Short mmCIF file of C-alpha atoms in Angstrom, two decimals:
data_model
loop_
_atom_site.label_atom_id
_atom_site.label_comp_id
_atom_site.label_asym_id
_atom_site.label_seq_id
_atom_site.Cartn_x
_atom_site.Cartn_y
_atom_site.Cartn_z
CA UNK A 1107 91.40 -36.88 62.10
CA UNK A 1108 93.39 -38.78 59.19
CA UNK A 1109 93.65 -36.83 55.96
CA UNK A 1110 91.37 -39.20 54.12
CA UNK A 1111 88.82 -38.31 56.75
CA UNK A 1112 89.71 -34.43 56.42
CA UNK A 1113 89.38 -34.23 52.96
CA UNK A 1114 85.98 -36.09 53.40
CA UNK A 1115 85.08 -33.51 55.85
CA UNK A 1116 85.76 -30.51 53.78
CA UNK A 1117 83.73 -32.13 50.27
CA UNK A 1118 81.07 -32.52 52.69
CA UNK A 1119 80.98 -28.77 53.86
CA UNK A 1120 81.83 -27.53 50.11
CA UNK A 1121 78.47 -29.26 48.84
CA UNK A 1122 76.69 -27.54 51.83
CA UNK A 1123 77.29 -23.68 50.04
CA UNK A 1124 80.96 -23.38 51.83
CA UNK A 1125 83.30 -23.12 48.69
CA UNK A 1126 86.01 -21.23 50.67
CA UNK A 1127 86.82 -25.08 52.19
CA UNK A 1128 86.74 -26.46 48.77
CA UNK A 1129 89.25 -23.99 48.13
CA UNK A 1130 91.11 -25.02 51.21
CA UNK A 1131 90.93 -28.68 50.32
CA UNK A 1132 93.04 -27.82 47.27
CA UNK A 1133 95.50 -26.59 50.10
CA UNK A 1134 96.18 -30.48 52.05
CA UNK A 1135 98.01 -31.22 48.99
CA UNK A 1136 100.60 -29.21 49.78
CA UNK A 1137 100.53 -30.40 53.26
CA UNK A 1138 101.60 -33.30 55.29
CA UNK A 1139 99.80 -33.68 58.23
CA UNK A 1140 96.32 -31.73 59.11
CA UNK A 1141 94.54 -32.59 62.43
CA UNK A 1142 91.11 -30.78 63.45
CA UNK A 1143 90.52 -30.93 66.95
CA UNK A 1144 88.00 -32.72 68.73
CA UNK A 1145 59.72 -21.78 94.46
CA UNK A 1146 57.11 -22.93 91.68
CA UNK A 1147 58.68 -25.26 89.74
CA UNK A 1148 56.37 -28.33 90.26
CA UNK A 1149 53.39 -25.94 90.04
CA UNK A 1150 54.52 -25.57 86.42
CA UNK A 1151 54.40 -28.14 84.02
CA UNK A 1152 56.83 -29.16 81.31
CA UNK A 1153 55.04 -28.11 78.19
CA UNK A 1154 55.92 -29.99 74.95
CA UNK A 1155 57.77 -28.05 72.28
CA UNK A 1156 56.84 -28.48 68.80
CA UNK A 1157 58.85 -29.81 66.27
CA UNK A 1158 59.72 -27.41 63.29
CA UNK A 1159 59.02 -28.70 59.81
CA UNK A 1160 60.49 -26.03 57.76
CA UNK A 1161 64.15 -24.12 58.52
CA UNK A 1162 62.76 -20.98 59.00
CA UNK A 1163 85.85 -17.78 65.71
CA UNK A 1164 92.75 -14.06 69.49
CA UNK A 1165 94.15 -15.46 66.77
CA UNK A 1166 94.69 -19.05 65.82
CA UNK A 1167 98.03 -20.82 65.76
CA UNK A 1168 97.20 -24.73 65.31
CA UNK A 1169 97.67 -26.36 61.69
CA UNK A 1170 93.59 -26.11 61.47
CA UNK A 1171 94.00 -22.39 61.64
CA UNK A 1172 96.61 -22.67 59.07
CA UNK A 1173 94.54 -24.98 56.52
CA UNK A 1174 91.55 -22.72 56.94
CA UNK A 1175 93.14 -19.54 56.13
CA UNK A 1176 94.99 -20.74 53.42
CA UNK A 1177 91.40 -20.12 51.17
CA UNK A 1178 92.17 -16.75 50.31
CA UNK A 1179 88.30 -15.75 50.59
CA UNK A 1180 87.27 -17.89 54.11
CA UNK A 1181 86.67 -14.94 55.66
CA UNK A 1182 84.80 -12.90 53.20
CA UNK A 1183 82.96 -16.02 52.15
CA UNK A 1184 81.89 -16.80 55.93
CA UNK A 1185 81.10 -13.54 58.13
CA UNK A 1186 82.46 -12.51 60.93
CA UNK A 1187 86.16 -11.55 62.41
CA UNK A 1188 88.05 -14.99 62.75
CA UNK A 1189 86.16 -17.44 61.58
CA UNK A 1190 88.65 -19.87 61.09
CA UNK A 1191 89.58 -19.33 65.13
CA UNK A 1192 85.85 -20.16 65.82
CA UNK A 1193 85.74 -23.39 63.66
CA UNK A 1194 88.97 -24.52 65.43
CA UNK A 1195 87.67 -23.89 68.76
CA UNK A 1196 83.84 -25.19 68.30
CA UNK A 1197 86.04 -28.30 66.73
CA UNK A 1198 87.34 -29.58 69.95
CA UNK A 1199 85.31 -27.49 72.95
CA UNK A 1200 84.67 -28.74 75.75
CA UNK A 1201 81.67 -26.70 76.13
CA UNK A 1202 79.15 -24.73 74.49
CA UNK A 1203 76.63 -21.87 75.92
CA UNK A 1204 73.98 -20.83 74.11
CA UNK A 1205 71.60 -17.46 74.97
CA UNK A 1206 68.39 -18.84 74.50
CA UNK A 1207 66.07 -16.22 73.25
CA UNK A 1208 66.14 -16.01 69.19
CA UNK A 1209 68.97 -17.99 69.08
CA UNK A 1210 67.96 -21.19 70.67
CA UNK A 1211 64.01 -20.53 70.45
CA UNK A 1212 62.59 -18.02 67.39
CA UNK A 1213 60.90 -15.54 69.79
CA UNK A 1214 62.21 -13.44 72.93
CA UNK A 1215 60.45 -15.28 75.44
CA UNK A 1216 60.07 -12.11 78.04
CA UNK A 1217 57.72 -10.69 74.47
CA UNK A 1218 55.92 -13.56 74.40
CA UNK A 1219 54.66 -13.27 77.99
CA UNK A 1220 54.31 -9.33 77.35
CA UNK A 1221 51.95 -10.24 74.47
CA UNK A 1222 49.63 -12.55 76.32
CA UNK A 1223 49.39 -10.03 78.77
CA UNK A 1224 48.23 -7.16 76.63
CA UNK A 1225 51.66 -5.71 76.88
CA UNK A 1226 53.42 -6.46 73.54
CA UNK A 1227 54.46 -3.15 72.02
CA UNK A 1228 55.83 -1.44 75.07
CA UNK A 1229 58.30 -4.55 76.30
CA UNK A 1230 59.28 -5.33 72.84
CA UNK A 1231 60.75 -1.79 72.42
CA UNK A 1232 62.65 -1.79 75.87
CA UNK A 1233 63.90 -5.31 74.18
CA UNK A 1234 65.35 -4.36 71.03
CA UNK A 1235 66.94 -1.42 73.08
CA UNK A 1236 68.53 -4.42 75.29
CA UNK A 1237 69.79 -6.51 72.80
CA UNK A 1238 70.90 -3.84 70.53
CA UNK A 1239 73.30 -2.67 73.58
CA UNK A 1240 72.14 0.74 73.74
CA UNK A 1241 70.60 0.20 77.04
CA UNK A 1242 72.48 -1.54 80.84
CA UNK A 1243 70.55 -4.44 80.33
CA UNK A 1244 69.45 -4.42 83.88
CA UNK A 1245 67.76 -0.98 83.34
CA UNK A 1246 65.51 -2.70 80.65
CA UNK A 1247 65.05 -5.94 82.77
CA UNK A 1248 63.81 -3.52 85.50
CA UNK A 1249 61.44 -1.43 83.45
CA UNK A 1250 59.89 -4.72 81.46
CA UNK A 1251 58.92 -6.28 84.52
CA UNK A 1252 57.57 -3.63 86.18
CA UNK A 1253 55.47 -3.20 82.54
CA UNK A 1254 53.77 -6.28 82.99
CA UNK A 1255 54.22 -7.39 86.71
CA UNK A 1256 53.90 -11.73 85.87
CA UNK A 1257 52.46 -13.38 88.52
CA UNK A 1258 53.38 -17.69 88.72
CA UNK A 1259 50.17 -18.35 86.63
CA UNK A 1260 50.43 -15.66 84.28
CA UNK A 1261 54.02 -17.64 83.48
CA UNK A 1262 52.63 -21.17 83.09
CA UNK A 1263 49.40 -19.68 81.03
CA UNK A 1264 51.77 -18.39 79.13
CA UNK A 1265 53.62 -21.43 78.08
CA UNK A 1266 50.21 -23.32 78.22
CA UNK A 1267 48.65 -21.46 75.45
CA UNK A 1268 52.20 -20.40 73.50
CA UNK A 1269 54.98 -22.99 73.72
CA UNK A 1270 58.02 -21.63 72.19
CA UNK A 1271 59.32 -22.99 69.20
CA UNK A 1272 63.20 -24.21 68.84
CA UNK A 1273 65.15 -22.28 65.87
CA UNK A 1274 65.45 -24.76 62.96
CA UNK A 1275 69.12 -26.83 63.64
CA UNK A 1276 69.22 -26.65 67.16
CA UNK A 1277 68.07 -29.73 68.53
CA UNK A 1278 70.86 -31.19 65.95
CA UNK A 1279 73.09 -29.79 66.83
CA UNK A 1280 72.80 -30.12 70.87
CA UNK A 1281 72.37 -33.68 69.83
CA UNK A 1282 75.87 -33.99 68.29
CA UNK A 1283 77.57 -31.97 70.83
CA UNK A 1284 76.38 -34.30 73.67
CA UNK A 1285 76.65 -37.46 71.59
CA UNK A 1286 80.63 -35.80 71.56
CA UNK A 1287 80.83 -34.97 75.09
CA UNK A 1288 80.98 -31.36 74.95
CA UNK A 1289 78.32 -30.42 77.69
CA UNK A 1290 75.96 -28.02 76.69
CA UNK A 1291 75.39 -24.84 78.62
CA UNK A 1292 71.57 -22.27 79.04
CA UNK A 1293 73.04 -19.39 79.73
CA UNK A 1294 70.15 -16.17 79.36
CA UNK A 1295 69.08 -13.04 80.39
CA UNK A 1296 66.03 -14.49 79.87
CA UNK A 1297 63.72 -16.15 82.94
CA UNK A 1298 64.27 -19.34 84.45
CA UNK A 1299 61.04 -20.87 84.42
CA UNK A 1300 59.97 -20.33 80.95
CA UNK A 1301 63.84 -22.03 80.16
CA UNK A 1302 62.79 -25.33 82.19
CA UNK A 1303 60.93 -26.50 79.56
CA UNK A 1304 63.20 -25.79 76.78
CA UNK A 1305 65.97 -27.35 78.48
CA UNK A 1306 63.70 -30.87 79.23
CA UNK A 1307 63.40 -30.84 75.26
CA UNK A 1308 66.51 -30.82 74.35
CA UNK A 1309 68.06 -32.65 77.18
CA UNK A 1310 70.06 -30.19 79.10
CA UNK A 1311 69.75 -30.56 82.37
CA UNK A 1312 68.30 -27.58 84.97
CA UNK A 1313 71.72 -27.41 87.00
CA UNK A 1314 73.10 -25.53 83.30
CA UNK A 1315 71.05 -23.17 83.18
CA UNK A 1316 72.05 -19.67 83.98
CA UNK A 1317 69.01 -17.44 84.08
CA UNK A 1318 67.23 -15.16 85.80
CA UNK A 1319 64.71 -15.68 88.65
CA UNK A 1320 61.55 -14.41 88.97
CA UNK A 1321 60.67 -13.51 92.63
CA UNK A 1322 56.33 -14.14 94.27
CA UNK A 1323 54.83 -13.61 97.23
CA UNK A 1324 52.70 -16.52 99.05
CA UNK A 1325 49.86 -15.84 96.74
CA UNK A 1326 52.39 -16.16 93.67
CA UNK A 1327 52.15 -12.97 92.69
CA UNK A 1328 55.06 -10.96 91.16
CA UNK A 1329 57.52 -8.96 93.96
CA UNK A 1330 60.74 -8.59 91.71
CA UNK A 1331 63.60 -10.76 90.51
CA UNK A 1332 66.68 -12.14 91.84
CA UNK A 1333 69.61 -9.55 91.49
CA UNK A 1334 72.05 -12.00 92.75
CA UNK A 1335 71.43 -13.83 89.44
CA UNK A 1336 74.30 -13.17 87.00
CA UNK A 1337 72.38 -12.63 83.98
CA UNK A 1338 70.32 -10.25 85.58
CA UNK A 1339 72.92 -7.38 84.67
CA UNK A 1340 74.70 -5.86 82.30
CA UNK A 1341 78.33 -8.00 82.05
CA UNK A 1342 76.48 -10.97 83.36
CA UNK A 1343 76.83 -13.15 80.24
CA UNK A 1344 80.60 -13.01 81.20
CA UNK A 1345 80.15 -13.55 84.87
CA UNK A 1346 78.42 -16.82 84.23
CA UNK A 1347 80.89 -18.06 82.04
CA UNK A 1348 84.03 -17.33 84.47
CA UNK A 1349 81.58 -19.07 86.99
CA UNK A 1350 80.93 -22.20 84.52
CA UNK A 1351 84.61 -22.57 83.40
CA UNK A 1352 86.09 -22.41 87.02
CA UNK A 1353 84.08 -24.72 88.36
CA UNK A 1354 83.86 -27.15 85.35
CA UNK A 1355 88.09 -26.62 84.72
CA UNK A 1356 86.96 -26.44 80.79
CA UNK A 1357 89.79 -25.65 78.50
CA UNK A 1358 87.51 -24.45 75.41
CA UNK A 1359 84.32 -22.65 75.63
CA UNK A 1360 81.88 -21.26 72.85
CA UNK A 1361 79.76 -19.21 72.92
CA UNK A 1362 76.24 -18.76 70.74
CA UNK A 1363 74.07 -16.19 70.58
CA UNK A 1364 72.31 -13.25 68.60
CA UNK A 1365 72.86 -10.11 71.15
CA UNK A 1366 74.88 -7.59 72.42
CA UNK A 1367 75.08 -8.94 75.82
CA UNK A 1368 76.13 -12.28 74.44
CA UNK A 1369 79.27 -10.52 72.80
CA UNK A 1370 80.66 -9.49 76.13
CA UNK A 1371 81.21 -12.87 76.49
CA UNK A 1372 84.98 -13.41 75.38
CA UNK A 1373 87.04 -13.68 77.59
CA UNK A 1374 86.03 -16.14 79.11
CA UNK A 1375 84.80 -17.51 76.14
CA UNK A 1376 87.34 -18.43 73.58
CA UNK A 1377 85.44 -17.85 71.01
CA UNK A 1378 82.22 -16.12 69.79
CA UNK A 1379 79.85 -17.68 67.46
CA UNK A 1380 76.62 -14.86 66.75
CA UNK A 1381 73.64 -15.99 65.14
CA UNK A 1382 71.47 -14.32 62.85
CA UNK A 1383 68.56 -16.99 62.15
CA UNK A 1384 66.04 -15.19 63.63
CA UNK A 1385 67.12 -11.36 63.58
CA UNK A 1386 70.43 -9.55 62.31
CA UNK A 1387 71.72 -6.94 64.77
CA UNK A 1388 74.75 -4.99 63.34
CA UNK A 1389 76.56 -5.27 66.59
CA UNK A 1390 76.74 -8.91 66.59
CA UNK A 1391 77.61 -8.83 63.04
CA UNK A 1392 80.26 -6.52 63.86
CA UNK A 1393 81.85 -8.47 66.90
CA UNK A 1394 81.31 -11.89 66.44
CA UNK A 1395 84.45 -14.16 65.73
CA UNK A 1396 81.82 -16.05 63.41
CA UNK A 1397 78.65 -15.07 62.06
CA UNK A 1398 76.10 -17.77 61.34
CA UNK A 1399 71.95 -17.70 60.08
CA UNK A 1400 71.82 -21.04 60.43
CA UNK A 1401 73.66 -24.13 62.70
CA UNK A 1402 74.29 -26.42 59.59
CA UNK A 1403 78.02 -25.67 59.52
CA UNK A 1404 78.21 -26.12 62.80
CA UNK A 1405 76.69 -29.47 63.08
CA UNK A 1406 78.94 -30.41 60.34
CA UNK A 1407 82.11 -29.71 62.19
CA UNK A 1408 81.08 -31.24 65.06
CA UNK A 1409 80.19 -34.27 63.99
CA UNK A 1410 83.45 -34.55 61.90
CA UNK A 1411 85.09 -33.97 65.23
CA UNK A 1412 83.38 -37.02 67.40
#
């Protein structure tokens, strides 16, 4: 990126509510060079999502790093424990893994199919215990499934009559990332087949999702779930990761999401980006390289990175 084009880049993001890179701007003068960084499945259809109409980053040693932190108040002004580390990194990754439930999509899907079920209340508790970390998140993958027991139409019902709803940004910003060639990564503790569908609408194909599996008998009714899965235990977030990099040989990897299990993600990840769009969890605020509510910053820096 030329300087023209960097100080372009940082009016745009001031005007978007981030004075701390206004302040930085002030900072290129001073400088001489900057550069920022570029099985059931066919039983179940692929249910349209609805479009939203209303919105509901180790330390760093490139000359980014530098220009970023030389705002005196980027930190306090943007949350989280390095954010300039997690700007430089989403800047040029190579790839970017996102935990799909209230990060990706506004609901936790697993509640959704509780609630059609009659069995709300009791999942969503085991739930917030999960993705608060005071749980082993297999423990409360366990005890929710046993709770409501899904058989293979009870899933597609499910979607039928509730199709979940992308978080405001998202689509965007998947959009730009691709368009940039960073390839974009599903990685949940969520389930598989209620994923499919969000993946098809936002163009990510199956073979990057990392999920868990739902297990039926002949009759399609619900036996268990697939403990070989990653995600399906506690640490798993970071299993699928090591998995993704070392076959994939990516340099840079992000990764987005809003809970606890999504924070054990680094290493591998170089860099953890929490989101707090749909709910806040101290934790995340507390661990996360970069705190966001939204994905407009993010969209910005990518596409200033192309």
């Amino acid at each position: 990126m030329t300087m023209p084009s960097t100080a372009r880049f940082l009016n745009r993001l001031a005007v978007r509510s981030l004075p701390s890179l206004a302040a930085a701007h002030q900072s290129l003068a001073a400088s001489s060079s900057f550069i920022l960084p570029a099985n059931t499945r066919a039983s179940i259809p692929s249910f349209a999502i609805p479009p939203m109409t209303s919105p509901l980053p180790g330390a760093a040693t490139s000359c980014t790093a530098r220009m970023f932190s030389a705002a005196p108040n980027a930190n306090a002004e943007h949350e989280g424990n390095n954010v300039a580390h997690a700007m430089e990194m989403l800047s040029k990754a190579n790839a970017v893994c996102f935990d799909v439930d209230s990060t990706v999509i506004l609901e936790e899907g697993i509640d959704v199919l509780a609630d059609t079920l009659g069995k709300g209340p009791e999942v969503a508790a085991w739930t917030a215990k999960a993705m608060d970390g005071n749980i082993k998140f297999e423990d409360a993958l366990a005890a929710r499934l046993e709770i409501i027991k899904p058989s293979k139409s009870d899933i597609a019902s499910c979607l039928e009559k509730h199709p979940l709803q992308l978080s405001p940004g998202v689509a965007k910003l998947v959009e730009v990332l691709q368009k940039r060639g960073t390839d974009v990564f599903l990685v949940s503790g969520g389930f598989r087949l209620m994923i499919e569908p969000v993946a098809k609408h936002l163009g990510v194909s199956v073979e990057n999702i990392y999920a868990n599996t739902i297990l039926f008998d002949e009759n399609g009714d619900y036996t268990g779930f697939d403990s070989n899965e990653p995600t399906s235990a506690d640490q798993g977030k970071p299993k699928a990761l090591r998995t993704i990099k070392a076959k994939y040989g990516y340099e840079t990897m992000i990764m987005v999401g809003d809970g606890a299990t999504d924070m054990q993600a680094m290493p591998p990840a170089d860099a953890l980006i929490g989101f707090g769009g749909v709910v806040t969890r101290e934790v995340v605020k507390e661990k996360a390289c970069w705190f966001v509510k939204d994905f407009e910053a993010m969209i910005d820096i990518v596409e200033n990175n192309q």
